[in-house]
Amino acid sequence: MKRVVLIAETTILFSTQAEVVRYRKCLAAQAADSALGVNVTTPNALVEELWEVWGSGERLVSDTQRRLIIKQLLAEQSDWVDSPGTAELLVRFLREYLCEVDEAFLCAHESDLTPSDWDIVCFIKKYKEALVQAQLIEPVQALEQLASCVQLGSIIVRTQDELPIYYRSFLAAVAKEVRIEQAQIEASPRGGDGASSTTGEEVSSKEYVLLKPAGSSVRAFMIDQAIRAGGAGTRIVVTSPNPVVACDLLKHSLCAQGYTVMLDAQKTFRETLFGQAYCALAGIANDQAQLSYNELVEAALLYLNSPYAQIPPSQAERLASAFRSDRSITREDIHAALASSKNFGVFESLFEDTEGGIVLSYFEGLIHSLDLDEAQKVAERAAIARLKQLYFDAADLGVDAYELVPLAERISVPYGYSIAQAEEGSALVEAEKIPSFLEDDRAGMPCILFTTFEQASALPKHSCDQVVLTELNNESYSGKIHRSTLSDFLERYSLPFEDHTIETLEARFKRVCALACMQVVFEYERYDRNGESCYPAFFLETFMNERALAGCPVEVREAGEEAFDSASRLSLQPVELEAEMPAERGVLNAEDRMHLLTYEQDKEGIERLVVSPSAIETYRSCPYKWFVERKLRLDDEGEAFGGREIGAFVHGVFQRFYEAWALQGYDRVTPETLSLAQELLASVFEEYADEQKSMQPGDRLIAVSELERQELEQLKSKLLANLSFQQNLFKDFHVRSHEYAIRAEDKVTYGGAIINGRIDRVDVDDKGNFIVIDYKGSIAKYAAGFDPDALDEEESFESPEKIQALIYAQALRRKEGLQPKAALYLSYSAKNEQALMRGSLAQTLIESETLSRASCVKGNFESFLDLVEEDIARTIERMESGDLAPDPRTKEACTYCPVLYCEKRANGS
Ligand code: SF4
């Protein structure tokens, strides 16, 4: 017989505890005794209350315990991939559908089940057994039991999302009546003289604006402007998929305008400092983790810089530089180097045994001594407390400590603060303790809350003047329904399956829009970082179409990156958005000039700039790019397996090969000697590759993964083929030298400067003619022929884009008095003889199909070099003047430029 449970005559269900508290306060404010007989709670809390009294003794399984059991069961089987994705699918499936696959189901479908269906059924069986063993019970099982023994009064459902099917069935079976009501409550009228008191008139005249910034730097500017232009609004809500980032971007400007800025967000475990150190060390301490070199170094650097590691900065810097500059370093080496540091052992014990969880108290104690603000400390404490609980649950369920890392990564903790500027120009300070955005009115003081779309949708209707919904793109809010083997299983056997993703997002969007009394601002970027078009979230698109059809379209404001001067920050004063604001031309300051420009006296005692042809070429392609690359010393970023290292390796192989070839009495490769030459090249390649590890870290090439080893093998094949392409080249010429140095001491002047650099290769003939050759990976756009007759009288000569080899040819001509015949680039990746070389060569040398006509220089080759020098002298002059303007010669200049946010960046790069 059913028993009536008198929790209350009426139970009102809200999604979150925050909404419950808010509603209770509302009831208390409106009529002191109206709360009598009403139980306001969440769906989960109601199950707990009922189970507490009428349950059969097992504990309700927590989300952590559920994940731990699933993790353990996944590790014991081989039918499914043991991945976070599989675990996530199983979590939802078991939480909602566990009771559907019971004895009755098996009786009805036993003969229809496929082998993969049996895998699902067996997994469910094992999961149920694991629950019994741990004396746990799923809420869905608990409700099934409770349905037979309790009855409830009226239930009012005001949850943000639809309740799961099993919960709705339970309520339908036990409640006297179930009513679905509007999830969003109405804000209580606010006092003060702010513009926020809601009237029907204000709401009906609500404005809608859509911001469409071209990219991310102008985005913050547009949002800031929209808030400034928002009218007399004193209370604003800004939503973002990542409110921490949005708040960081805008808080200084907003505080300067007199707003109190509040953040109500979450940090993932990896976003907390403790989580970063823990996850980084998990990869280093686990010998099964199999991290690549880059992942290992990234993890080591994260750990070294963590305040929890307590490693002195000088030691951390030394170790970081040692790790970055040595690709041959192994996990064991990094482990050994870190092992002696202060807290390494304490951290490591966390991965040895779940009992190690007790050392987390040590880190909790450390927090108070860290240089963090109060909000950060609260988040750090919460992260460690959640991890501690995970360890305790894991110890109960017998899960290994190493298995906990992916589960720890799922932890998220509340992170929030409230700041204001005490007086104009002063630093931001923690605002006096404010209970919440909703409760703090303080006579209309302006206040902005940054939060997520989900959290904002749980706020009461009309609780602010303006709401700004940022990043409303279809990536952040896709509404995609996730199908899987498990959902197919449910549908095939006509088990109740629902996916409310689309309806949920639509309902949230409506509730967030309903927060504002005066203005709703939407925002999404038109292009992503790669220049690809972005599209609005589906619900925004629908809303825009509906408004347009109704004859009241939303006002659209657009701005491109060119509208935002990259040198400016968000202005602290209101400013007008201008359509075009040319970037200020940068000028080299005295300090940088000293570091970046070197001067020496030439043979006549005149002070001249000392410069390499590669620096001239980069500067000419864009002065600001040259400055940033030199200033940041991007070449010093550590050892890699990239173009720079491969190029240096190829230079070394060719140099060694031609030296050894000369010792055997040959100075060029011919069809008769090709196979012998290839044999020699292969052994030189092998030897040189083996030597790399013992070389000083720097430009060496070390393959640390299978993929890289395969790449190295492919490189060998390419060079062997390359040798065969070289056999027919310039038959009268032979290799004279590799890595030919033109030093500053040689005082070779060019275009007013002293040249300093190395020529990859010089080939000569017996008549005193020479060819300069530069080795490159790709030479697609290197052809630089010239026809003096094609030049108009009016037209001034302009050098080709690639000028290094041309500068070297002129410098060598000047240094040795030889006659230049060509300045060429040889591609070591060429696929055939025709693709082997590009550049500039005298017409008299066009002897075969090997070089395209596009590389032919008609007329006198030496006059051509003189013309180039005259032109490049202007570039050198500009460099000496200190001009650092972002000024790309071609859009290719921007393609590999490290300056990410540049107002002059050529489109599409
Ligand atoms: S992005 Fe283009 S214009 Fe800007 S600094 Fe780089 S190369 Fe120059």
Tab-separated table of C-alpha atoms in Angstrom, residues 429-736:
chain	number	residue	atom	x	y	z
A	429	VAL	CA	40.307	46.717	-6.006
A	430	GLU	CA	38.039	44.025	-4.733
A	431	ALA	CA	34.639	45.628	-4.406
A	432	GLU	CA	33.151	45.532	-0.929
A	433	LYS	CA	31.499	42.214	-0.280
A	434	ILE	CA	28.454	42.061	-2.490
A	435	PRO	CA	25.952	39.254	-1.940
A	436	SER	CA	24.988	38.889	-5.586
A	437	PHE	CA	24.304	40.819	-8.741
A	438	LEU	CA	20.574	40.584	-8.139
A	439	GLU	CA	20.568	41.772	-4.594
A	440	ASP	CA	23.001	44.611	-4.930
A	441	ASP	CA	21.285	47.702	-6.175
A	442	ARG	CA	22.882	50.348	-3.980
A	443	ALA	CA	20.713	53.133	-5.324
A	444	GLY	CA	21.330	52.524	-8.986
A	445	MET	CA	25.127	52.138	-8.857
A	446	PRO	CA	26.231	50.765	-12.255
A	447	CYS	CA	27.127	47.127	-12.183
A	448	ILE	CA	28.033	44.500	-14.820
A	449	LEU	CA	27.868	40.754	-14.435
A	450	PHE	CA	29.911	38.429	-16.686
A	451	THR	CA	28.553	34.925	-16.757
A	452	THR	CA	27.713	32.009	-19.035
A	453	PHE	CA	24.664	31.751	-21.260
A	454	GLU	CA	23.398	28.846	-19.124
A	455	GLN	CA	23.776	30.668	-15.815
A	456	ALA	CA	22.266	33.851	-17.203
A	457	SER	CA	19.219	31.945	-18.411
A	458	ALA	CA	18.474	31.027	-14.788
A	459	LEU	CA	18.319	34.690	-13.678
A	460	PRO	CA	14.915	36.308	-13.146
A	461	LYS	CA	13.187	38.069	-16.004
A	462	HIS	CA	13.814	41.842	-16.212
A	463	SER	CA	16.722	41.695	-13.813
A	464	CYS	CA	18.902	44.057	-15.847
A	465	ASP	CA	18.709	46.969	-18.268
A	466	GLN	CA	20.964	45.632	-20.980
A	467	VAL	CA	22.068	42.128	-21.830
A	468	VAL	CA	24.995	41.450	-24.169
A	469	LEU	CA	25.189	37.935	-25.591
A	470	THR	CA	28.672	37.440	-27.007
A	471	GLU	CA	30.132	34.743	-29.296
A	472	LEU	CA	26.736	33.593	-30.519
A	473	ASN	CA	28.260	31.535	-33.304
A	474	ASN	CA	27.246	28.105	-34.488
A	475	GLU	CA	30.457	26.566	-33.100
A	476	SER	CA	29.721	27.563	-29.514
A	477	TYR	CA	25.989	26.792	-29.778
A	478	SER	CA	25.659	24.138	-32.450
A	479	GLY	CA	22.453	22.394	-31.369
A	480	LYS	CA	23.856	19.218	-32.898
A	481	ILE	CA	22.144	16.034	-31.728
A	482	HIS	CA	24.710	13.437	-30.744
A	483	ARG	CA	23.925	10.015	-32.086
A	484	SER	CA	25.768	6.936	-30.934
A	485	THR	CA	25.539	3.150	-30.750
A	486	LEU	CA	23.678	3.624	-27.479
A	487	SER	CA	21.012	5.963	-28.882
A	488	ASP	CA	20.574	3.623	-31.862
A	489	PHE	CA	20.129	0.738	-29.421
A	490	LEU	CA	17.359	2.588	-27.593
A	491	GLU	CA	15.555	3.500	-30.793
A	492	ARG	CA	15.822	0.028	-32.306
A	493	TYR	CA	14.080	-1.505	-29.315
A	494	SER	CA	11.548	1.336	-29.039
A	495	LEU	CA	12.884	2.357	-25.675
A	496	PRO	CA	12.075	5.951	-24.721
A	497	PHE	CA	14.806	8.194	-26.099
A	498	GLU	CA	14.727	11.983	-26.255
A	499	ASP	CA	17.194	14.677	-27.185
A	500	HIS	CA	16.119	18.209	-26.331
A	501	THR	CA	19.366	20.006	-27.301
A	502	ILE	CA	17.681	22.320	-29.809
A	503	GLU	CA	14.630	23.147	-27.688
A	504	THR	CA	16.851	23.704	-24.636
A	505	LEU	CA	19.070	26.205	-26.456
A	506	GLU	CA	16.056	28.005	-27.914
A	507	ALA	CA	14.396	28.282	-24.515
A	508	ARG	CA	17.599	29.562	-22.893
A	509	PHE	CA	18.021	32.158	-25.618
A	510	LYS	CA	14.512	33.462	-24.973
A	511	ARG	CA	15.108	33.614	-21.226
A	512	VAL	CA	18.426	35.464	-21.621
A	513	CYS	CA	16.788	38.005	-23.945
A	514	ALA	CA	14.010	38.417	-21.378
A	515	LEU	CA	16.538	39.519	-18.736
A	516	ALA	CA	16.842	42.973	-20.277
A	517	CYS	CA	14.362	45.782	-19.823
A	518	MET	CA	15.939	48.123	-22.343
A	519	GLN	CA	18.373	46.626	-24.825
A	520	VAL	CA	19.572	43.243	-26.051
A	521	VAL	CA	22.918	43.123	-27.866
A	522	PHE	CA	24.030	40.043	-29.828
A	523	GLU	CA	27.558	39.516	-31.075
A	524	TYR	CA	29.438	37.044	-33.248
A	525	GLU	CA	32.659	37.374	-35.249
A	526	ARG	CA	32.427	37.254	-39.029
A	527	TYR	CA	35.781	35.497	-39.451
A	528	ASP	CA	37.841	33.186	-37.307
A	529	ARG	CA	41.616	33.427	-36.867
A	530	ASN	CA	42.204	31.545	-40.095
A	531	GLY	CA	40.076	33.969	-42.056
A	532	GLU	CA	37.265	31.403	-42.451
A	533	SER	CA	33.687	32.721	-42.354
A	534	CYS	CA	31.720	32.176	-39.139
A	535	TYR	CA	27.952	31.821	-38.907
A	536	PRO	CA	25.438	32.804	-36.213
A	537	ALA	CA	23.915	30.269	-33.831
A	538	PHE	CA	20.743	28.760	-35.290
A	539	PHE	CA	18.473	30.402	-32.705
A	540	LEU	CA	19.922	33.837	-33.441
A	541	GLU	CA	19.389	33.329	-37.150
A	542	THR	CA	15.748	32.341	-36.546
A	543	PHE	CA	15.242	35.368	-34.310
A	544	MET	CA	16.717	37.738	-36.908
A	545	ASN	CA	14.509	36.279	-39.646
A	546	GLU	CA	11.398	36.572	-37.487
A	547	ARG	CA	12.168	40.214	-36.708
A	548	ALA	CA	12.759	40.960	-40.376
A	549	LEU	CA	9.488	39.293	-41.370
A	550	ALA	CA	7.666	41.267	-38.698
A	551	GLY	CA	9.028	44.478	-40.264
A	552	CYS	CA	11.256	45.424	-37.329
A	553	PRO	CA	14.723	44.214	-38.275
A	554	VAL	CA	17.531	44.193	-35.774
A	555	GLU	CA	20.058	47.013	-36.108
A	556	VAL	CA	23.334	45.561	-37.421
A	557	ARG	CA	26.707	47.158	-36.666
A	558	GLU	CA	29.788	45.924	-38.485
A	559	ALA	CA	33.445	46.826	-38.156
A	560	GLY	CA	36.631	45.415	-39.617
A	561	GLU	CA	40.020	44.980	-38.009
A	562	GLU	CA	41.176	48.011	-39.989
A	563	ALA	CA	38.835	50.131	-37.857
A	564	PHE	CA	40.830	49.393	-34.749
A	565	ASP	CA	44.265	50.858	-34.313
A	566	SER	CA	46.301	47.954	-33.073
A	567	ALA	CA	48.469	50.266	-30.999
A	568	SER	CA	45.534	51.420	-28.873
A	569	ARG	CA	43.999	49.633	-25.917
A	570	LEU	CA	40.339	49.942	-25.075
A	571	SER	CA	40.106	53.622	-24.508
A	572	LEU	CA	39.228	54.805	-21.055
A	573	GLN	CA	37.341	57.716	-22.536
A	574	PRO	CA	34.361	57.455	-24.878
A	575	VAL	CA	35.660	57.488	-28.444
A	576	GLU	CA	34.068	57.466	-31.853
A	577	LEU	CA	34.552	54.450	-34.021
A	578	GLU	CA	36.247	55.611	-37.188
A	579	ALA	CA	36.033	53.741	-40.441
A	580	GLU	CA	39.718	54.011	-41.227
A	581	MET	CA	42.457	54.740	-38.764
A	582	PRO	CA	45.878	54.314	-40.353
A	583	ALA	CA	48.447	52.642	-38.140
A	584	GLU	CA	51.144	54.880	-36.817
A	585	ARG	CA	54.411	54.202	-38.579
A	586	GLY	CA	56.786	52.593	-36.105
A	587	VAL	CA	60.299	53.915	-35.640
A	588	LEU	CA	63.261	52.048	-34.185
A	589	ASN	CA	64.122	53.502	-30.787
A	590	ALA	CA	67.696	54.131	-29.642
A	591	GLU	CA	67.889	51.006	-27.489
A	592	ASP	CA	66.648	48.642	-30.216
A	593	ARG	CA	68.837	50.362	-32.778
A	594	MET	CA	71.863	49.516	-30.628
A	595	HIS	CA	70.864	45.856	-30.407
A	596	LEU	CA	69.590	45.291	-33.916
A	597	LEU	CA	71.851	47.414	-36.112
A	598	THR	CA	75.627	46.903	-36.034
A	599	TYR	CA	78.122	49.293	-37.627
A	600	GLU	CA	81.750	48.829	-38.663
A	601	GLN	CA	84.268	50.822	-40.650
A	602	ASP	CA	84.882	49.867	-44.285
A	603	LYS	CA	88.335	49.869	-45.939
A	604	GLU	CA	88.161	53.660	-46.265
A	605	GLY	CA	87.266	54.125	-42.616
A	606	ILE	CA	83.607	54.998	-43.321
A	607	GLU	CA	81.102	53.668	-40.767
A	608	ARG	CA	78.706	51.284	-42.492
A	609	LEU	CA	75.843	49.071	-41.440
A	610	VAL	CA	76.799	45.378	-41.274
A	611	VAL	CA	73.921	43.292	-42.567
A	612	SER	CA	73.169	39.837	-43.969
A	613	PRO	CA	71.333	39.304	-47.265
A	614	SER	CA	68.627	37.329	-45.442
A	615	ALA	CA	67.960	40.281	-43.069
A	616	ILE	CA	67.703	42.638	-46.064
A	617	GLU	CA	65.260	40.264	-47.754
A	618	THR	CA	63.055	39.968	-44.642
A	619	TYR	CA	63.124	43.720	-44.001
A	620	ARG	CA	62.194	44.353	-47.619
A	621	SER	CA	59.263	41.942	-47.372
A	622	CYS	CA	57.930	43.897	-44.338
A	623	PRO	CA	59.942	46.123	-41.962
A	624	TYR	CA	57.775	45.346	-38.952
A	625	LYS	CA	58.003	41.596	-39.504
A	626	TRP	CA	61.806	41.882	-39.582
A	627	PHE	CA	61.745	43.866	-36.354
A	628	VAL	CA	59.473	41.400	-34.507
A	629	GLU	CA	61.430	38.342	-35.645
A	630	ARG	CA	64.749	39.881	-34.641
A	631	LYS	CA	63.480	41.400	-31.423
A	632	LEU	CA	61.746	38.236	-30.206
A	633	ARG	CA	64.639	36.110	-31.445
A	634	LEU	CA	62.168	33.556	-32.721
A	635	ASP	CA	64.998	31.343	-33.922
A	636	ASP	CA	65.851	30.679	-30.283
A	637	GLU	CA	62.520	29.001	-29.508
A	638	GLY	CA	64.172	25.623	-28.949
A	639	GLU	CA	64.852	22.513	-30.944
A	640	ALA	CA	62.235	21.260	-33.392
A	641	PHE	CA	61.800	18.973	-36.402
A	642	GLY	CA	60.847	21.772	-38.719
A	643	GLY	CA	61.922	23.529	-41.901
A	644	ARG	CA	64.884	25.283	-40.253
A	645	GLU	CA	66.391	22.073	-38.863
A	646	ILE	CA	65.709	20.070	-42.033
A	647	GLY	CA	67.310	22.819	-44.136
A	648	ALA	CA	70.431	22.884	-41.962
A	649	PHE	CA	70.668	19.102	-42.116
A	650	VAL	CA	70.413	19.044	-45.929
A	651	HIS	CA	73.119	21.718	-46.211
A	652	GLY	CA	75.361	19.546	-44.009
A	653	VAL	CA	74.685	16.389	-46.035
A	654	PHE	CA	75.448	18.053	-49.388
A	655	GLN	CA	78.544	19.742	-48.003
A	656	ARG	CA	79.909	16.490	-46.583
A	657	PHE	CA	78.995	14.585	-49.727
A	658	TYR	CA	80.805	16.976	-52.075
A	659	GLU	CA	83.866	17.050	-49.771
A	660	ALA	CA	84.024	13.239	-49.738
A	661	TRP	CA	83.305	13.164	-53.487
A	662	ALA	CA	86.241	15.532	-54.105
A	663	LEU	CA	88.500	13.258	-52.040
A	664	GLN	CA	87.590	10.468	-54.449
A	665	GLY	CA	88.715	12.692	-57.299
A	666	TYR	CA	85.358	13.979	-58.587
A	667	ASP	CA	84.112	17.561	-58.705
A	668	ARG	CA	80.625	16.969	-60.184
A	669	VAL	CA	78.101	14.193	-60.657
A	670	THR	CA	77.822	12.816	-64.195
A	671	PRO	CA	75.633	10.086	-65.708
A	672	GLU	CA	78.658	7.765	-65.538
A	673	THR	CA	79.315	8.386	-61.838
A	674	LEU	CA	75.722	8.737	-60.652
A	675	SER	CA	75.267	5.349	-58.996
A	676	LEU	CA	78.614	5.624	-57.211
A	677	ALA	CA	77.668	9.130	-56.067
A	678	GLN	CA	74.299	7.952	-54.782
A	679	GLU	CA	75.949	5.164	-52.822
A	680	LEU	CA	78.267	7.699	-51.217
A	681	LEU	CA	75.427	10.138	-50.510
A	682	ALA	CA	73.386	7.410	-48.795
A	683	SER	CA	76.234	6.509	-46.460
A	684	VAL	CA	77.014	10.201	-45.763
A	685	PHE	CA	73.332	10.720	-44.954
A	686	GLU	CA	73.253	7.774	-42.522
A	687	GLU	CA	76.464	8.819	-40.799
A	688	TYR	CA	75.378	12.416	-40.474
A	689	ALA	CA	71.961	11.412	-39.103
A	690	ASP	CA	73.655	9.195	-36.500
A	691	GLU	CA	75.961	12.034	-35.463
A	692	GLN	CA	73.108	14.449	-34.804
A	693	LYS	CA	72.490	13.284	-31.247
A	694	SER	CA	76.066	13.949	-30.200
A	695	MET	CA	76.040	17.426	-31.726
A	696	GLN	CA	75.391	20.537	-29.685
A	697	PRO	CA	71.638	21.181	-29.364
A	698	GLY	CA	70.663	23.878	-31.791
A	699	ASP	CA	70.382	23.316	-35.507
A	700	ARG	CA	70.608	19.532	-35.429
A	701	LEU	CA	67.791	17.319	-36.704
A	702	ILE	CA	66.579	14.635	-34.342
A	703	ALA	CA	63.635	12.385	-35.145
A	704	VAL	CA	61.836	11.444	-31.940
A	705	SER	CA	58.656	9.831	-33.249
A	706	GLU	CA	57.852	7.148	-35.792
A	707	LEU	CA	56.389	9.783	-38.081
A	708	GLU	CA	59.578	11.837	-37.926
A	709	ARG	CA	61.723	8.774	-38.564
A	710	GLN	CA	59.640	8.076	-41.660
A	711	GLU	CA	60.095	11.697	-42.746
A	712	LEU	CA	63.851	11.291	-42.394
A	713	GLU	CA	63.772	8.197	-44.622
A	714	GLN	CA	61.745	10.101	-47.201
A	715	LEU	CA	64.269	12.917	-47.062
A	716	LYS	CA	67.058	10.483	-47.895
A	717	SER	CA	65.140	9.246	-50.950
A	718	LYS	CA	64.539	12.851	-52.030
A	719	LEU	CA	68.254	13.709	-51.832
A	720	LEU	CA	69.247	10.598	-53.782
A	721	ALA	CA	66.784	11.550	-56.519
A	722	ASN	CA	68.050	15.113	-56.330
A	723	LEU	CA	71.564	13.980	-57.146
A	724	SER	CA	70.320	12.377	-60.330
A	725	PHE	CA	68.608	15.670	-61.300
A	726	GLN	CA	71.934	17.501	-60.765
A	727	GLN	CA	73.918	15.299	-63.186
A	728	ASN	CA	72.963	17.306	-66.283
A	729	LEU	CA	73.366	20.766	-64.804
A	730	PHE	CA	75.810	23.255	-66.341
A	731	LYS	CA	78.226	20.715	-67.696
A	732	ASP	CA	81.193	23.134	-67.785
A	733	PHE	CA	80.821	23.960	-64.104
A	734	HIS	CA	81.881	22.031	-61.032
A	735	VAL	CA	81.368	22.461	-57.288
A	736	ARG	CA	84.032	24.679	-55.770
